[in-house]
Amino acid sequence: MRIVVGIKWVPNTQAVRFDPKTGTLIREGVPSVVNPHDLPAVELALQLRDRYGGEVIAITMAPPSAMKGLEHVLGMGIDRAVLITDRAFAGADTLATSYVLAEGIKKIEKDIGKVDLAVFGQETIDSSTAHIGAQVASWLDWPYIYYVHKAELAREGVLLVERRLEDRVEWYEIELPGVISVAMKALKPRPVSLIRKIRVKQENPVIVWTNKELGLDTRCIGLKGSPTIVSKVTFTPEVPRKKVVYKPRDGLDAAVWLLEQLAKDEKAGKVIERAVRGEF
Amino acid sequence: MNGEAKAGGQEVKMMKLDDLLQRNVYDVDEEPHIVVDYSKCDKCPTKPCVYLCPAGCYTLVGGRILFSYEGCVECGTCRVICPMDAITWNFPKSGRGIYFRFT
Amino acid sequence: MPGGSTPQKFDVIVVGAGPAGSAAAYLLAKKGFKVLVIERGRGAGSKELYGGRVYAAPLREVWPELDKEAPIHRWVRKERISVVNGETVATIEYTASKPVSFTAYLPELAGWMAKKAEEAGALLVDEVRVDEIIVENGKIVGVRSGDDRVYADVVIDAEGANRLLLEKLGMVERASPENLAVGVKEVIKIGGKNIEERFGLEPGEGLAWVLVGVTSGAPGGGFIYTFKDTVSLGVVVHLRGAIKAIESGAFTDHVYKLVEGLRIHPYFRKLWADGDIVEYGAHLTIEGGLSFMPKKLVAPGFVIIGDAAGLLLNTGYTIRGVDFAVYSGKLAAEAVEEAFNKGGPTEENLKVYEEKLRDSFVYKELVKHRGIEKVMKDPDFFTKYPAMLTLTLGKLFEGEYEEPTILEALLSSAREAGVPLLSSLLKLLWVVRRL
């Protein structure tokens, strides 16, 4: 199988702070990361390759700094990567982005060989649109399934995917070539491997394409090709949360622990007191 | 923000540790790089980790240790001071964890 | 196929792209060795934290272009030492004729050093944690990360103060709070102009400030350094001392409150008023380098450098770690080259590293200041004596009608601070003899 997996190089939103004085985002010194929701997609693609053979190609449309992110997924085991980078692509919304990615996949088919499957993450942490998978499928006119947790070949040319929803699990057969989006946290991404990363550094398996190679109509890409208008963004105040894991001995222990936690909080503590006094 | 820290002798307050840690960049691994054996903590008389872990990863809840790794700055203090040998300590994999910039 | 089966063989593998590792890698790569540097962080430098100051001369021996190219923030012209007791502060200030040290963000500086190594031909692999040093037939032959094994003629251990690999190898004992301290710091952005105005500095000039009496009963001290447009402030607390202070009830609060206490201290807070805290972090540091030093710094195919080798000097008024680390990397690179020329990196041939180190300023400094360890662990020096000093000065300067003589002030302050005068004089004399 030849699998293409889409990667987005995003600011680490956890570290981007909102300056209430100026109303802008403080991005200085904030490093970018591979969109965390893309990593289960990478993992699924790698598992399919490990099982059925072939290769996995990562594709991204990004500034050249995204090379660091490609190195990360190449270190996980991706075979090679395509970096589509050109000032002409800057300012793209999801429509223009998915168009370029779809054209990138077509060029992979032309230059390298037939693509069986394109895999995307569910959404990105910096914009959360969840558009890209569906739009790429539309541009390519390939079938599309999202919220995928598992996938295997049902038979030659047909992928069997498991899709988990809130109240049920669904199985679909999807004819290849096709597009799937992998659900957040569906799979645990494998760590970066020493030997893979050495190979990345030695062989630099990244192909760089600008619009010179892709030759796309400039009316369809970048800012010009982006009909989306962001009219206003407001930020909700940050609520610092401390994630804690407690392994209770039994249900009672869990309930007592939870009450103790809540009682420590000033506001929640008062509510509990009132509840104990039977004021509700 | 550090809004309270006005010049000129006005009262200034300490920040909460959680708010300090918010200033840092992390790429938190889903898998904890430190594992704590609470059964040993229950027997620990001094629990120095509660005072000395700079990231406050060890807190006391109802007299028992509660550990959370997300704010860890990977200094290694807990490993060195734990009198009960209750901590299995390692660095995060794949470059995850704290990302220092100005230190 | 996770990992892979491609056999990989290098001349040298360096574990850790900190100052020590990158110096060694740079020099060896420049000599044509096939060098692999493995770094656990995302990019070299992302896991680095120190106080803020580096001594330049030893670094220039490795990189003569240092002054021009390195990400230097300010050259330290002003040194201050303060004794703090509650709200009272006694300060000595010294302005140097020519600066010998500079301030820098260690993530940036280590990044620069690693880039130098890469440009010289070393292969830098980041985001990879080494899990084990591989020993075969009594010889060190490579490293393991997960299921991946990579081999080399020599492995240079520059893993830092957290010596997980050396402990696993059995070359050092389990880390002990006896000879380690934790440094905790905040970085506050106030802008370059404010720094120069508030600290009395010319543009490009920096300040290094050491504080005693800010660690609430635990042995340790505080520090303040100035950068381009930020200030770092922090405390270093000796771990055994802190444990004792917790046990005795002298230390009842969280260690981060020592830094916060310094930040909001009425005397110091003006310096970073209206600043924005941009980072908070901590790192282990060595107290008493010689007692932390492994018994052997070499083994067949193996050399230990930097913090992992215990090469850090904390005299209380200066801390030298980065320059010692770089210099040890340089000596290791020389030793490895000589060992190869002599027929191979056997333990016998690599021993020249230990000899070079012993003859260097690094080891001599550590020996010269070895007595300081005791001081650094004596809580009296961090609680009672600072109190005594500031009380004495208070009596001398805060008398509204009458002024005591110096002796009167000293005697009554010693009583109030709970210091037996004779024993303290003896202690001070003992310290002075060793400084």
mmCIF file of N, CA and C in Angstrom, chain B residues 27-101:
data_model
loop_
_atom_site.group_PDB
_atom_site.id
_atom_site.type_symbol
_atom_site.label_atom_id
_atom_site.label_comp_id
_atom_site.label_asym_id
_atom_site.label_seq_id
_atom_site.Cartn_x
_atom_site.Cartn_y
_atom_site.Cartn_z
ATOM 1 N N ASP B 27 5.171 19.907 25.791
ATOM 2 C CA ASP B 27 4.465 19.011 24.880
ATOM 3 C C ASP B 27 4.283 17.740 25.705
ATOM 4 N N VAL B 28 3.178 17.699 26.408
ATOM 5 C CA VAL B 28 2.998 16.649 27.409
ATOM 6 C C VAL B 28 2.764 15.297 26.741
ATOM 7 N N ASP B 29 3.514 14.311 27.174
ATOM 8 C CA ASP B 29 3.340 12.956 26.661
ATOM 9 C C ASP B 29 2.083 12.359 27.295
ATOM 10 N N GLU B 30 1.397 11.530 26.529
ATOM 11 C CA GLU B 30 0.227 10.882 27.115
ATOM 12 C C GLU B 30 0.643 9.874 28.178
ATOM 13 N N GLU B 31 1.858 9.376 28.016
ATOM 14 C CA GLU B 31 2.327 8.351 28.934
ATOM 15 C C GLU B 31 3.216 9.019 29.989
ATOM 16 N N PRO B 32 2.916 8.840 31.290
ATOM 17 C CA PRO B 32 3.755 9.498 32.305
ATOM 18 C C PRO B 32 5.190 8.968 32.285
ATOM 19 N N HIS B 33 6.159 9.882 32.452
ATOM 20 C CA HIS B 33 7.555 9.441 32.477
ATOM 21 C C HIS B 33 8.004 9.117 33.895
ATOM 22 N N ILE B 34 7.153 9.408 34.850
ATOM 23 C CA ILE B 34 7.466 9.114 36.252
ATOM 24 C C ILE B 34 6.300 8.303 36.814
ATOM 25 N N VAL B 35 6.639 7.240 37.531
ATOM 26 C CA VAL B 35 5.580 6.424 38.129
ATOM 27 C C VAL B 35 5.841 6.355 39.635
ATOM 28 N N VAL B 36 4.812 6.589 40.413
ATOM 29 C CA VAL B 36 4.958 6.632 41.866
ATOM 30 C C VAL B 36 4.198 5.468 42.491
ATOM 31 N N ASP B 37 4.864 4.785 43.389
ATOM 32 C CA ASP B 37 4.241 3.681 44.109
ATOM 33 C C ASP B 37 3.631 4.244 45.398
ATOM 34 N N TYR B 38 2.325 4.537 45.331
ATOM 35 C CA TYR B 38 1.667 5.211 46.459
ATOM 36 C C TYR B 38 1.711 4.386 47.749
ATOM 37 N N SER B 39 1.778 3.071 47.599
ATOM 38 C CA SER B 39 1.759 2.258 48.816
ATOM 39 C C SER B 39 2.994 2.564 49.664
ATOM 40 N N LYS B 40 4.096 2.922 48.984
ATOM 41 C CA LYS B 40 5.293 3.303 49.738
ATOM 42 C C LYS B 40 5.125 4.696 50.340
ATOM 43 N N CYS B 41 4.467 5.589 49.577
ATOM 44 C CA CYS B 41 4.255 6.965 50.064
ATOM 45 C C CYS B 41 3.457 6.956 51.370
ATOM 46 N N ASP B 42 2.473 6.028 51.452
ATOM 47 C CA ASP B 42 1.634 5.985 52.650
ATOM 48 C C ASP B 42 2.471 5.761 53.904
ATOM 49 N N LYS B 43 3.604 5.079 53.719
ATOM 50 C CA LYS B 43 4.446 4.774 54.885
ATOM 51 C C LYS B 43 5.521 5.832 55.114
ATOM 52 N N CYS B 44 5.596 6.824 54.230
ATOM 53 C CA CYS B 44 6.684 7.811 54.320
ATOM 54 C C CYS B 44 6.365 8.843 55.403
ATOM 55 N N PRO B 45 7.274 9.006 56.374
ATOM 56 C CA PRO B 45 6.968 9.925 57.471
ATOM 57 C C PRO B 45 7.100 11.411 57.092
ATOM 58 N N THR B 46 8.041 11.755 56.191
ATOM 59 C CA THR B 46 8.318 13.186 55.971
ATOM 60 C C THR B 46 7.747 13.746 54.673
ATOM 61 N N LYS B 47 7.630 12.903 53.662
ATOM 62 C CA LYS B 47 7.127 13.334 52.349
ATOM 63 C C LYS B 47 7.793 14.617 51.835
ATOM 64 N N PRO B 48 9.128 14.613 51.722
ATOM 65 C CA PRO B 48 9.818 15.839 51.298
ATOM 66 C C PRO B 48 9.440 16.288 49.892
ATOM 67 N N CYS B 49 8.950 15.368 49.067
ATOM 68 C CA CYS B 49 8.567 15.728 47.693
ATOM 69 C C CYS B 49 7.493 16.809 47.672
ATOM 70 N N VAL B 50 6.635 16.796 48.678
ATOM 71 C CA VAL B 50 5.539 17.776 48.732
ATOM 72 C C VAL B 50 6.104 19.192 48.816
ATOM 73 N N TYR B 51 7.247 19.349 49.499
ATOM 74 C CA TYR B 51 7.850 20.668 49.658
ATOM 75 C C TYR B 51 8.852 20.988 48.560
ATOM 76 N N LEU B 52 9.539 19.970 48.067
ATOM 77 C CA LEU B 52 10.730 20.244 47.256
ATOM 78 C C LEU B 52 10.555 20.039 45.755
ATOM 79 N N CYS B 53 9.519 19.359 45.307
ATOM 80 C CA CYS B 53 9.320 19.280 43.852
ATOM 81 C C CYS B 53 8.987 20.688 43.378
ATOM 82 N N PRO B 54 9.854 21.291 42.543
ATOM 83 C CA PRO B 54 9.633 22.690 42.166
ATOM 84 C C PRO B 54 8.359 22.896 41.359
ATOM 85 N N ALA B 55 7.851 21.842 40.749
ATOM 86 C CA ALA B 55 6.659 21.979 39.925
ATOM 87 C C ALA B 55 5.396 21.568 40.680
ATOM 88 N N GLY B 56 5.548 21.227 41.955
ATOM 89 C CA GLY B 56 4.374 20.874 42.744
ATOM 90 C C GLY B 56 3.637 19.657 42.215
ATOM 91 N N CYS B 57 4.382 18.716 41.667
ATOM 92 C CA CYS B 57 3.743 17.519 41.112
ATOM 93 C C CYS B 57 3.211 16.599 42.217
ATOM 94 N N TYR B 58 3.742 16.782 43.410
ATOM 95 C CA TYR B 58 3.324 15.932 44.529
ATOM 96 C C TYR B 58 2.503 16.769 45.497
ATOM 97 N N THR B 59 1.240 16.410 45.656
ATOM 98 C CA THR B 59 0.418 17.154 46.602
ATOM 99 C C THR B 59 -0.178 16.185 47.621
ATOM 100 N N LEU B 60 -0.563 16.724 48.758
ATOM 101 C CA LEU B 60 -1.169 15.904 49.796
ATOM 102 C C LEU B 60 -2.681 16.042 49.694
ATOM 103 N N VAL B 61 -3.337 14.908 49.623
ATOM 104 C CA VAL B 61 -4.793 14.906 49.583
ATOM 105 C C VAL B 61 -5.261 13.951 50.674
ATOM 106 N N GLY B 62 -5.870 14.534 51.684
ATOM 107 C CA GLY B 62 -6.309 13.698 52.796
ATOM 108 C C GLY B 62 -5.149 12.917 53.399
ATOM 109 N N GLY B 63 -3.986 13.561 53.470
ATOM 110 C CA GLY B 63 -2.821 12.918 54.073
ATOM 111 C C GLY B 63 -2.088 11.966 53.138
ATOM 112 N N ARG B 64 -2.641 11.759 51.937
ATOM 113 C CA ARG B 64 -1.978 10.835 51.000
ATOM 114 C C ARG B 64 -1.368 11.607 49.838
ATOM 115 N N ILE B 65 -0.290 11.038 49.290
ATOM 116 C CA ILE B 65 0.387 11.670 48.155
ATOM 117 C C ILE B 65 -0.449 11.496 46.892
ATOM 118 N N LEU B 66 -0.544 12.583 46.151
ATOM 119 C CA LEU B 66 -1.170 12.499 44.836
ATOM 120 C C LEU B 66 -0.173 13.070 43.836
ATOM 121 N N PHE B 67 0.124 12.310 42.795
ATOM 122 C CA PHE B 67 1.148 12.717 41.839
ATOM 123 C C PHE B 67 0.529 13.038 40.485
ATOM 124 N N SER B 68 0.943 14.159 39.884
ATOM 125 C CA SER B 68 0.564 14.442 38.498
ATOM 126 C C SER B 68 1.807 14.925 37.756
ATOM 127 N N TYR B 69 2.043 14.403 36.588
ATOM 128 C CA TYR B 69 3.331 14.624 35.920
ATOM 129 C C TYR B 69 3.305 15.770 34.923
ATOM 130 N N GLU B 70 2.133 16.314 34.627
ATOM 131 C CA GLU B 70 2.024 17.238 33.493
ATOM 132 C C GLU B 70 2.890 18.491 33.620
ATOM 133 N N GLY B 71 3.036 19.014 34.837
ATOM 134 C CA GLY B 71 3.803 20.249 35.012
ATOM 135 C C GLY B 71 5.273 20.010 35.291
ATOM 136 N N CYS B 72 5.698 18.752 35.259
ATOM 137 C CA CYS B 72 7.077 18.376 35.611
ATOM 138 C C CYS B 72 8.092 19.140 34.755
ATOM 139 N N VAL B 73 9.146 19.667 35.404
ATOM 140 C CA VAL B 73 10.194 20.357 34.653
ATOM 141 C C VAL B 73 11.432 19.470 34.490
ATOM 142 N N GLU B 74 11.281 18.189 34.852
ATOM 143 C CA GLU B 74 12.324 17.174 34.614
ATOM 144 C C GLU B 74 13.624 17.467 35.350
ATOM 145 N N CYS B 75 13.542 18.007 36.571
ATOM 146 C CA CYS B 75 14.769 18.347 37.298
ATOM 147 C C CYS B 75 15.377 17.131 37.977
ATOM 148 N N GLY B 76 14.551 16.192 38.402
ATOM 149 C CA GLY B 76 15.092 14.995 39.042
ATOM 150 C C GLY B 76 15.140 15.061 40.558
ATOM 151 N N THR B 77 14.679 16.171 41.137
ATOM 152 C CA THR B 77 14.735 16.319 42.597
ATOM 153 C C THR B 77 14.027 15.181 43.322
ATOM 154 N N CYS B 78 12.819 14.836 42.869
ATOM 155 C CA CYS B 78 12.021 13.825 43.582
ATOM 156 C C CYS B 78 12.756 12.490 43.644
ATOM 157 N N ARG B 79 13.407 12.149 42.572
ATOM 158 C CA ARG B 79 14.136 10.887 42.519
ATOM 159 C C ARG B 79 15.233 10.860 43.569
ATOM 160 N N VAL B 80 15.889 12.018 43.749
ATOM 161 C CA VAL B 80 17.031 12.088 44.655
ATOM 162 C C VAL B 80 16.592 12.120 46.117
ATOM 163 N N ILE B 81 15.483 12.776 46.407
ATOM 164 C CA ILE B 81 15.119 12.982 47.812
ATOM 165 C C ILE B 81 14.171 11.940 48.368
ATOM 166 N N CYS B 82 13.554 11.151 47.508
ATOM 167 C CA CYS B 82 12.538 10.213 48.006
ATOM 168 C C CYS B 82 13.169 9.223 48.981
ATOM 169 N N PRO B 83 12.736 9.239 50.250
ATOM 170 C CA PRO B 83 13.358 8.336 51.220
ATOM 171 C C PRO B 83 12.834 6.909 51.115
ATOM 172 N N MET B 84 11.765 6.711 50.328
ATOM 173 C CA MET B 84 11.120 5.394 50.291
ATOM 174 C C MET B 84 11.437 4.634 49.001
ATOM 175 N N ASP B 85 12.211 5.235 48.120
ATOM 176 C CA ASP B 85 12.484 4.606 46.829
ATOM 177 C C ASP B 85 11.168 4.271 46.105
ATOM 178 N N ALA B 86 10.258 5.224 46.159
ATOM 179 C CA ALA B 86 8.909 4.965 45.626
ATOM 180 C C ALA B 86 8.758 5.437 44.191
ATOM 181 N N ILE B 87 9.819 6.044 43.632
ATOM 182 C CA ILE B 87 9.658 6.728 42.353
ATOM 183 C C ILE B 87 10.449 6.031 41.249
ATOM 184 N N THR B 88 9.763 5.633 40.203
ATOM 185 C CA THR B 88 10.437 5.142 38.999
ATOM 186 C C THR B 88 10.518 6.328 38.053
ATOM 187 N N TRP B 89 11.744 6.786 37.834
ATOM 188 C CA TRP B 89 11.936 8.088 37.186
ATOM 189 C C TRP B 89 12.659 7.942 35.869
ATOM 190 N N ASN B 90 12.188 8.645 34.863
ATOM 191 C CA ASN B 90 12.914 8.707 33.598
ATOM 192 C C ASN B 90 12.570 10.022 32.907
ATOM 193 N N PHE B 91 13.276 10.313 31.832
ATOM 194 C CA PHE B 91 12.950 11.477 31.024
ATOM 195 C C PHE B 91 11.840 11.090 30.045
ATOM 196 N N PRO B 92 11.046 12.066 29.588
ATOM 197 C CA PRO B 92 10.045 11.744 28.570
ATOM 198 C C PRO B 92 10.719 11.351 27.250
ATOM 199 N N LYS B 93 9.985 10.581 26.451
ATOM 200 C CA LYS B 93 10.501 10.162 25.140
ATOM 201 C C LYS B 93 10.163 11.197 24.070
ATOM 202 N N SER B 94 10.780 11.023 22.924
ATOM 203 C CA SER B 94 10.428 11.752 21.691
ATOM 204 C C SER B 94 10.457 13.274 21.827
ATOM 205 N N GLY B 95 11.315 13.772 22.733
ATOM 206 C CA GLY B 95 11.450 15.221 22.881
ATOM 207 C C GLY B 95 10.301 15.873 23.618
ATOM 208 N N ARG B 96 9.410 15.058 24.195
ATOM 209 C CA ARG B 96 8.246 15.638 24.874
ATOM 210 C C ARG B 96 8.630 16.183 26.246
ATOM 211 N N GLY B 97 7.650 16.794 26.896
ATOM 212 C CA GLY B 97 7.870 17.354 28.221
ATOM 213 C C GLY B 97 8.166 18.838 28.137
ATOM 214 N N ILE B 98 8.986 19.313 29.062
ATOM 215 C CA ILE B 98 9.267 20.755 29.138
ATOM 216 C C ILE B 98 10.109 21.199 27.942
ATOM 217 N N TYR B 99 9.876 22.447 27.524
ATOM 218 C CA TYR B 99 10.668 23.037 26.441
ATOM 219 C C TYR B 99 11.133 24.402 26.949
ATOM 220 N N PHE B 100 12.368 24.447 27.481
ATOM 221 C CA PHE B 100 12.884 25.704 28.035
ATOM 222 C C PHE B 100 13.347 26.624 26.917
ATOM 223 N N ARG B 101 13.135 27.933 27.124
ATOM 224 C CA ARG B 101 13.535 28.918 26.115
ATOM 225 C C ARG B 101 14.449 30.001 26.664
#
